[in-house]
Coordinates of N, CA and C in Angstrom, one line a residue:
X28 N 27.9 40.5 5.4 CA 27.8 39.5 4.3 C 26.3 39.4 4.0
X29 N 25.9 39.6 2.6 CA 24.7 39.4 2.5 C 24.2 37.8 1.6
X30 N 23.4 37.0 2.6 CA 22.8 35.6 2.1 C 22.0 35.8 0.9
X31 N 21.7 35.3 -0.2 CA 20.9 35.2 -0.6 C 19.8 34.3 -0.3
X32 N 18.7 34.8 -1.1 CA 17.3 34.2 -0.6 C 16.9 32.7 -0.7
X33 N 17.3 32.0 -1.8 CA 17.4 30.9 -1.6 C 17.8 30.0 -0.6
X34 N 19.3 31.0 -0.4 CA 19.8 30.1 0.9 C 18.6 30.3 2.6
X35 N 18.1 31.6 2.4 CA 17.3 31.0 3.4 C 16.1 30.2 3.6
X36 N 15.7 30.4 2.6 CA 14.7 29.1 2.5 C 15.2 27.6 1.9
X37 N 16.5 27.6 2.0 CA 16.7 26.2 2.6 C 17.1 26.4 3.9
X38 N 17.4 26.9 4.9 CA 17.4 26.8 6.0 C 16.0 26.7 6.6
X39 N 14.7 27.1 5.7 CA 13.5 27.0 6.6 C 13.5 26.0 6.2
X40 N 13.5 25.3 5.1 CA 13.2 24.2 4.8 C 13.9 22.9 5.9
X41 N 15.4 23.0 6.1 CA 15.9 22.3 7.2 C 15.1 22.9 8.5
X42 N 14.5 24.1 8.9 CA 14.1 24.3 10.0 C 12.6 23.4 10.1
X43 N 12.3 23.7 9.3 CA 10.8 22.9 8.8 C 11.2 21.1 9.4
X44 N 12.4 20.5 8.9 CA 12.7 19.1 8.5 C 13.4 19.0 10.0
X45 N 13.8 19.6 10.7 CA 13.8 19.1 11.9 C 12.7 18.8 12.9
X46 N 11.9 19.1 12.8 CA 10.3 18.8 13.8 C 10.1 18.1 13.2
X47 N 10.0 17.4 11.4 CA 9.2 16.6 11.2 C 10.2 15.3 11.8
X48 N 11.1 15.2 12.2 CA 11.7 13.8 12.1 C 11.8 13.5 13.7
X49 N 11.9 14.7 14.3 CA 11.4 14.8 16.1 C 10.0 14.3 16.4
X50 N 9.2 14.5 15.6 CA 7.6 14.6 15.7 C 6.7 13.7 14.7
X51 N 7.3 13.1 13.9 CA 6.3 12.4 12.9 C 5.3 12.8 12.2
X52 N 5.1 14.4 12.7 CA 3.9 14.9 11.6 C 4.6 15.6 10.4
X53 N 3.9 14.7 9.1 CA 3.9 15.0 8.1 C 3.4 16.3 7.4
X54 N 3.0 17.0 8.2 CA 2.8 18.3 7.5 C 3.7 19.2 7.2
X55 N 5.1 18.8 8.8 CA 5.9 19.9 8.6 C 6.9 19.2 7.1
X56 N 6.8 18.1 6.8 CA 7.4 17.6 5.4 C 7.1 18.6 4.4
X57 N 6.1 18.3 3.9 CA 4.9 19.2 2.8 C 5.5 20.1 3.3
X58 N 5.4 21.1 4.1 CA 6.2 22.6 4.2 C 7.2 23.0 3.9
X59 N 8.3 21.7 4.6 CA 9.6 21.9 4.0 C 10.1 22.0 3.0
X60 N 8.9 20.5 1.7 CA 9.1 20.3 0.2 C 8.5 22.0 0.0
X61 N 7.7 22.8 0.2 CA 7.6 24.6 -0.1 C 8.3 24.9 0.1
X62 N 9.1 25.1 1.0 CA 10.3 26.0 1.3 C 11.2 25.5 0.0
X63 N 11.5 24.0 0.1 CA 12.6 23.7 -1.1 C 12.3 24.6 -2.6
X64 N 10.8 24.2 -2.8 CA 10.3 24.9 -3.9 C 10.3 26.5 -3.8
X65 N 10.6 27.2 -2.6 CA 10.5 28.7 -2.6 C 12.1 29.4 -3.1
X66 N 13.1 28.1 -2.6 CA 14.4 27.8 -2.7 C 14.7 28.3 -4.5
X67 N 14.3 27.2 -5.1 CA 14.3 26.8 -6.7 C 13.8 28.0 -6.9
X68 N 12.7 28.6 -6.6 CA 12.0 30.1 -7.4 C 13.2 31.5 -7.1
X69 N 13.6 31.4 -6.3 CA 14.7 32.2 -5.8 C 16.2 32.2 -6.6
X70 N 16.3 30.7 -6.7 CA 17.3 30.8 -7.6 C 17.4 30.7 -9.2
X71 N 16.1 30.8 -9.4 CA 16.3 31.2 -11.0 C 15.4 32.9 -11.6
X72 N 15.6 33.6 -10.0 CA 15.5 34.9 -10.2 C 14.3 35.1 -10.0
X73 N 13.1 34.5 -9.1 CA 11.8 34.8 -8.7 C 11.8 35.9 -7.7
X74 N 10.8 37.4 -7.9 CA 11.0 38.0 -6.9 C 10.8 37.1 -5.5
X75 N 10.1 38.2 -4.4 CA 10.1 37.6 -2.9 C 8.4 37.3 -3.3
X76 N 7.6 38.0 -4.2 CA 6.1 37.5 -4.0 C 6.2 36.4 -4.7
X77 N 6.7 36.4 -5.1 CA 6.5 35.1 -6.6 C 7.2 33.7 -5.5
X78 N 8.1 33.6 -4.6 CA 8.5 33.1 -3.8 C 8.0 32.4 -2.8
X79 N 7.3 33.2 -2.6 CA 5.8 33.1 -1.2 C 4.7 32.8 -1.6
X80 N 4.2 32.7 -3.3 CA 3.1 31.8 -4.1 C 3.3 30.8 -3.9
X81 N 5.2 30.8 -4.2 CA 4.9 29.3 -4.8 C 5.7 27.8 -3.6
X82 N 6.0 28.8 -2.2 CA 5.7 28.4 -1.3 C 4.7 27.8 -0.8
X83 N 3.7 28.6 -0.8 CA 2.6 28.5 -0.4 C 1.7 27.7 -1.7
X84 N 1.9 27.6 -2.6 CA 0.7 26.9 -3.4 C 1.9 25.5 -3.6
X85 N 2.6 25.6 -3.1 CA 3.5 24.1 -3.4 C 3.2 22.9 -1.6
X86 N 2.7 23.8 -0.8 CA 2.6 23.4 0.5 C 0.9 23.1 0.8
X87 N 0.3 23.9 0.4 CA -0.9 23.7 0.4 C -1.7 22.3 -0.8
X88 N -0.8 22.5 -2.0 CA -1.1 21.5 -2.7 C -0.9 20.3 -2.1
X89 N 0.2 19.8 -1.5 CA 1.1 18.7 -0.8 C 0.2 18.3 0.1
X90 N -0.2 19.3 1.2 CA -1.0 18.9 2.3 C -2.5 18.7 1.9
X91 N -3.1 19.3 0.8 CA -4.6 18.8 0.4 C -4.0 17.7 -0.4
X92 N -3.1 17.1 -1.2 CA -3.2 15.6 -1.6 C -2.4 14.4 -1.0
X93 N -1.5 15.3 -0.4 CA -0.5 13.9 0.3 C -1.3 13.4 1.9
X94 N -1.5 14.4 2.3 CA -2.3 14.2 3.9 C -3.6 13.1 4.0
X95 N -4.6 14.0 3.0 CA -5.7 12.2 3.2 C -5.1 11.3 2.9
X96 N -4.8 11.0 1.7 CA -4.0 9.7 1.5 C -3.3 9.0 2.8
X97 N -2.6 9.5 3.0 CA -1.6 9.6 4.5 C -2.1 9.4 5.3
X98 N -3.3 9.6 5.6 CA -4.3 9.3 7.0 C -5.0 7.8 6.6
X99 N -5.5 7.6 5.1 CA -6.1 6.4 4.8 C -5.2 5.7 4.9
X100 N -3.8 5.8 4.7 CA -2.7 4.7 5.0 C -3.0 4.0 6.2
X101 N -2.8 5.1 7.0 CA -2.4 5.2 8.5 C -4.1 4.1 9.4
X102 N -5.5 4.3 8.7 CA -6.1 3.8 9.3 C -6.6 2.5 8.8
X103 N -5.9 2.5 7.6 CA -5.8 1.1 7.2 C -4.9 -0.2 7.5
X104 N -3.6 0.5 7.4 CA -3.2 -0.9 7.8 C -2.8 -1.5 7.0
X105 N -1.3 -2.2 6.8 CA -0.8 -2.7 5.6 C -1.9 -4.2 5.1
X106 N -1.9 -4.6 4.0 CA -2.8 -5.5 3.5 C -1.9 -6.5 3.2
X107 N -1.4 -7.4 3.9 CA -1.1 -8.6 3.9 C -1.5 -9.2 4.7
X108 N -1.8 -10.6 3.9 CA -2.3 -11.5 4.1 C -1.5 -12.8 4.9
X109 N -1.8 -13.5 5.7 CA -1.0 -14.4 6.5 C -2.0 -15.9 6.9
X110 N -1.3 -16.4 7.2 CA -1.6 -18.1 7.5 C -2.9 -18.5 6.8
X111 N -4.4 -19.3 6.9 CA -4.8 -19.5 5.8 C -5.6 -18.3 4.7
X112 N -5.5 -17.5 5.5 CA -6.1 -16.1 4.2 C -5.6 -15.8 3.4
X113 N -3.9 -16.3 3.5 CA -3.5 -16.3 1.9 C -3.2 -17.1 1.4
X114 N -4.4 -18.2 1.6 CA -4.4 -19.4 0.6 C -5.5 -19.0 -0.3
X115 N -6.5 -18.1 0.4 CA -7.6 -18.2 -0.6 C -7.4 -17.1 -1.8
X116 N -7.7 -17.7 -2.8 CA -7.5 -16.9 -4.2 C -6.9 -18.0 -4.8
X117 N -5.8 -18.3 -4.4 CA -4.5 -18.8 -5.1 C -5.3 -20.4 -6.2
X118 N -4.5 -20.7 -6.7 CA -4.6 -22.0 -7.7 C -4.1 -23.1 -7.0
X119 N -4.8 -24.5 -7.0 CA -3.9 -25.4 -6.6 C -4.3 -26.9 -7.6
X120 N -4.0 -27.9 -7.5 CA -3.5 -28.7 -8.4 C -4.4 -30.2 -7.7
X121 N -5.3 -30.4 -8.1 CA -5.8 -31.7 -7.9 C -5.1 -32.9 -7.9
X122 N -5.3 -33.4 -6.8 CA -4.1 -34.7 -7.0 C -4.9 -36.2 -6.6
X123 N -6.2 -36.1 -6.2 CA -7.4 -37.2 -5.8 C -8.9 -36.3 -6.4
X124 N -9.4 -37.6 -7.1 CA -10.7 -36.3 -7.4 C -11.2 -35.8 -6.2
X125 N -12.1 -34.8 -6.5 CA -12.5 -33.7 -5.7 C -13.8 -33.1 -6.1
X126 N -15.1 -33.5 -4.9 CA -16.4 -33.2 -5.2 C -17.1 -32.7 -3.8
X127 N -18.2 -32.7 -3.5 CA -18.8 -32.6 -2.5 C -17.9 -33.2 -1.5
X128 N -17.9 -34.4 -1.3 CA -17.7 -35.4 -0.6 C -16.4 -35.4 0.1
X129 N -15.5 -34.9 -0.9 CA -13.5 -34.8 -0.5 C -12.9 -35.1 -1.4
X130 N -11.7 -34.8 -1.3 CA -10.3 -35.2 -2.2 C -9.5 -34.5 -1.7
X131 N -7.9 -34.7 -2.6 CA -7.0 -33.6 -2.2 C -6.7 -32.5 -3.1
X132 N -5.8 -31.7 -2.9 CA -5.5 -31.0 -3.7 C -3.7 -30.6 -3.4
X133 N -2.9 -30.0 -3.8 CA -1.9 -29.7 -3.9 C -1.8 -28.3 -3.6
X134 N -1.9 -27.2 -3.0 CA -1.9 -25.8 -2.4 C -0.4 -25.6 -1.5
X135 N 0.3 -24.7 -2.6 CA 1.6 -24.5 -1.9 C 2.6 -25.1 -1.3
X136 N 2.4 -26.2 -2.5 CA 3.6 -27.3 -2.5 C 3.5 -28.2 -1.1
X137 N 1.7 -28.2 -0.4 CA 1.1 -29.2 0.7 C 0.2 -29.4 0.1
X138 N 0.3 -31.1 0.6 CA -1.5 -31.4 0.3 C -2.4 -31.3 1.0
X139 N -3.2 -30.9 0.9 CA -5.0 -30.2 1.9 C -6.2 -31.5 1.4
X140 N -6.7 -31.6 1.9 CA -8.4 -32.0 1.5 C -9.1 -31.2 1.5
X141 N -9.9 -31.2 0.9 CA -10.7 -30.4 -0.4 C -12.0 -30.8 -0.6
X142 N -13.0 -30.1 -0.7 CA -14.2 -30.4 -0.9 C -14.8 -29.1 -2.1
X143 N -15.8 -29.8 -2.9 CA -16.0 -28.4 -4.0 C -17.3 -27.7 -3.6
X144 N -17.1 -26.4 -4.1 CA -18.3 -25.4 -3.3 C -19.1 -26.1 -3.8
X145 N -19.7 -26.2 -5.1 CA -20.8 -26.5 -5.9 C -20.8 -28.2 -5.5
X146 N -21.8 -28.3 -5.0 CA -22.1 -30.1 -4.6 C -22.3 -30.4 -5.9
X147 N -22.6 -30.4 -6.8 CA -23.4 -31.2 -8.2 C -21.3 -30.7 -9.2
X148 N -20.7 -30.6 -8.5 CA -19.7 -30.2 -9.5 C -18.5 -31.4 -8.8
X149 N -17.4 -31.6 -9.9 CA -16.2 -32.3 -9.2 C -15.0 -32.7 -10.6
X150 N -14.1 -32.0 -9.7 CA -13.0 -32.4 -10.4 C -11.9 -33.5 -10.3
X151 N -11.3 -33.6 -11.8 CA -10.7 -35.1 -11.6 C -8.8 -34.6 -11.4
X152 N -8.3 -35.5 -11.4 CA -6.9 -35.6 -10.9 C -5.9 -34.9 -12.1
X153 N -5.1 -33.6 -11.7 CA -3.9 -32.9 -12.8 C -4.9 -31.7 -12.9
X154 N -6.6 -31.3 -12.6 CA -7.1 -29.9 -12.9 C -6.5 -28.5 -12.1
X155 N -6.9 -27.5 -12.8 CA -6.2 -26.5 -11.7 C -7.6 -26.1 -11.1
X156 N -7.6 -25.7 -9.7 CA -8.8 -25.1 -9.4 C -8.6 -23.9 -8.3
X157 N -9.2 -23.2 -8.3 CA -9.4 -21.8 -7.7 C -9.8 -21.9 -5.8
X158 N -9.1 -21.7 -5.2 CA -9.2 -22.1 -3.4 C -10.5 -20.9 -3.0
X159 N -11.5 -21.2 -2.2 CA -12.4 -20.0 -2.2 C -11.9 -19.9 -1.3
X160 N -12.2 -20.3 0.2 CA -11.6 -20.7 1.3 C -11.4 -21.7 1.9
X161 N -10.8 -21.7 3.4 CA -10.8 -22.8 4.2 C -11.5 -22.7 5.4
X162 N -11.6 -23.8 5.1 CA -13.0 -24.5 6.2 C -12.0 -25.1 7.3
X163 N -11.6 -25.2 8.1 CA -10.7 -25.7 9.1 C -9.6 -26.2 8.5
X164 N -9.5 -27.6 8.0 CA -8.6 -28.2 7.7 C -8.7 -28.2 6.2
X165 N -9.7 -28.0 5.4 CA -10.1 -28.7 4.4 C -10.3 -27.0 3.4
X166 N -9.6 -27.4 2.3 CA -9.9 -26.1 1.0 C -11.3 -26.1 0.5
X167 N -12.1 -25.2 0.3 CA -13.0 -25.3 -0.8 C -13.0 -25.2 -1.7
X168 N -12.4 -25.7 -3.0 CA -12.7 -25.1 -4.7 C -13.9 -24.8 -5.4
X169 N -12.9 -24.6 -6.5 CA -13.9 -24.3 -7.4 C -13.2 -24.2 -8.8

């Protein structure tokens, strides 16, 4: 019985896709997605070179753009924000004026005390104002 060629490079492709799921390295992925792609050139009548280009320039592409990325994932670190660091940015709602001195504000449906960055500045009760950070207990606006 003779296989055609397609069919075996989906078997490299599943041979490729078992180590990656044993192992976590992402490279053998990128290889596999070549193989799939060596797959596709095969079945719409690509010789065996034309097969192994585009193997290879479909694997090598993947692994120069998907891999750094992939590593800057990896040494970054998802970017959420938790307890008061993700108050800062946000808008909150003056509810006692608010200057140097103190007041409140309304930040995420609590009220906080509040003091304003700019000492010579102050706002009055119903403004929206911008949270820079927190100082312990107390928001900064602006």
């Amino acid at each position: 019985m003779d296989i055609d060629a397609w069919v075996w490079w989906l078997i490299g492709a599943a041979a490729l896709g078992i180590p990656l799921v044993l192992t976590a390295m992402p490279e053998l992925g990128m290889l596999s997605v070549g193989a799939v792609a060596g797959a596709v050139t095969a079945g719409l009548g690509g010789d065996t070179v034309l097969q192994v280009v585009v193997f290879a320039a479909v694997s090598v592409a993947l692994i120069a753009v998907v891999r750094p990325f992939a590593a800057r994932q990896r040494t970054q670190g998802p970017k959420l924000a938790t307890g008061v660091d993700a108050l800062k940015g946000r808008t909150a709602v003056v509810v006692e004026r608010v200057d140097a001195s103190g007041g409140r504000i309304k930040l995420a449906g609590e009220i906080w005390s509040a003091r304003a960055l700019d000492t010579e500045q102050s706002y009055e009760t119903g403004r929206e104002v911008d949270v820079v950070e927190i100082d312990g207990a107390t928001a900064v606006v602006m």
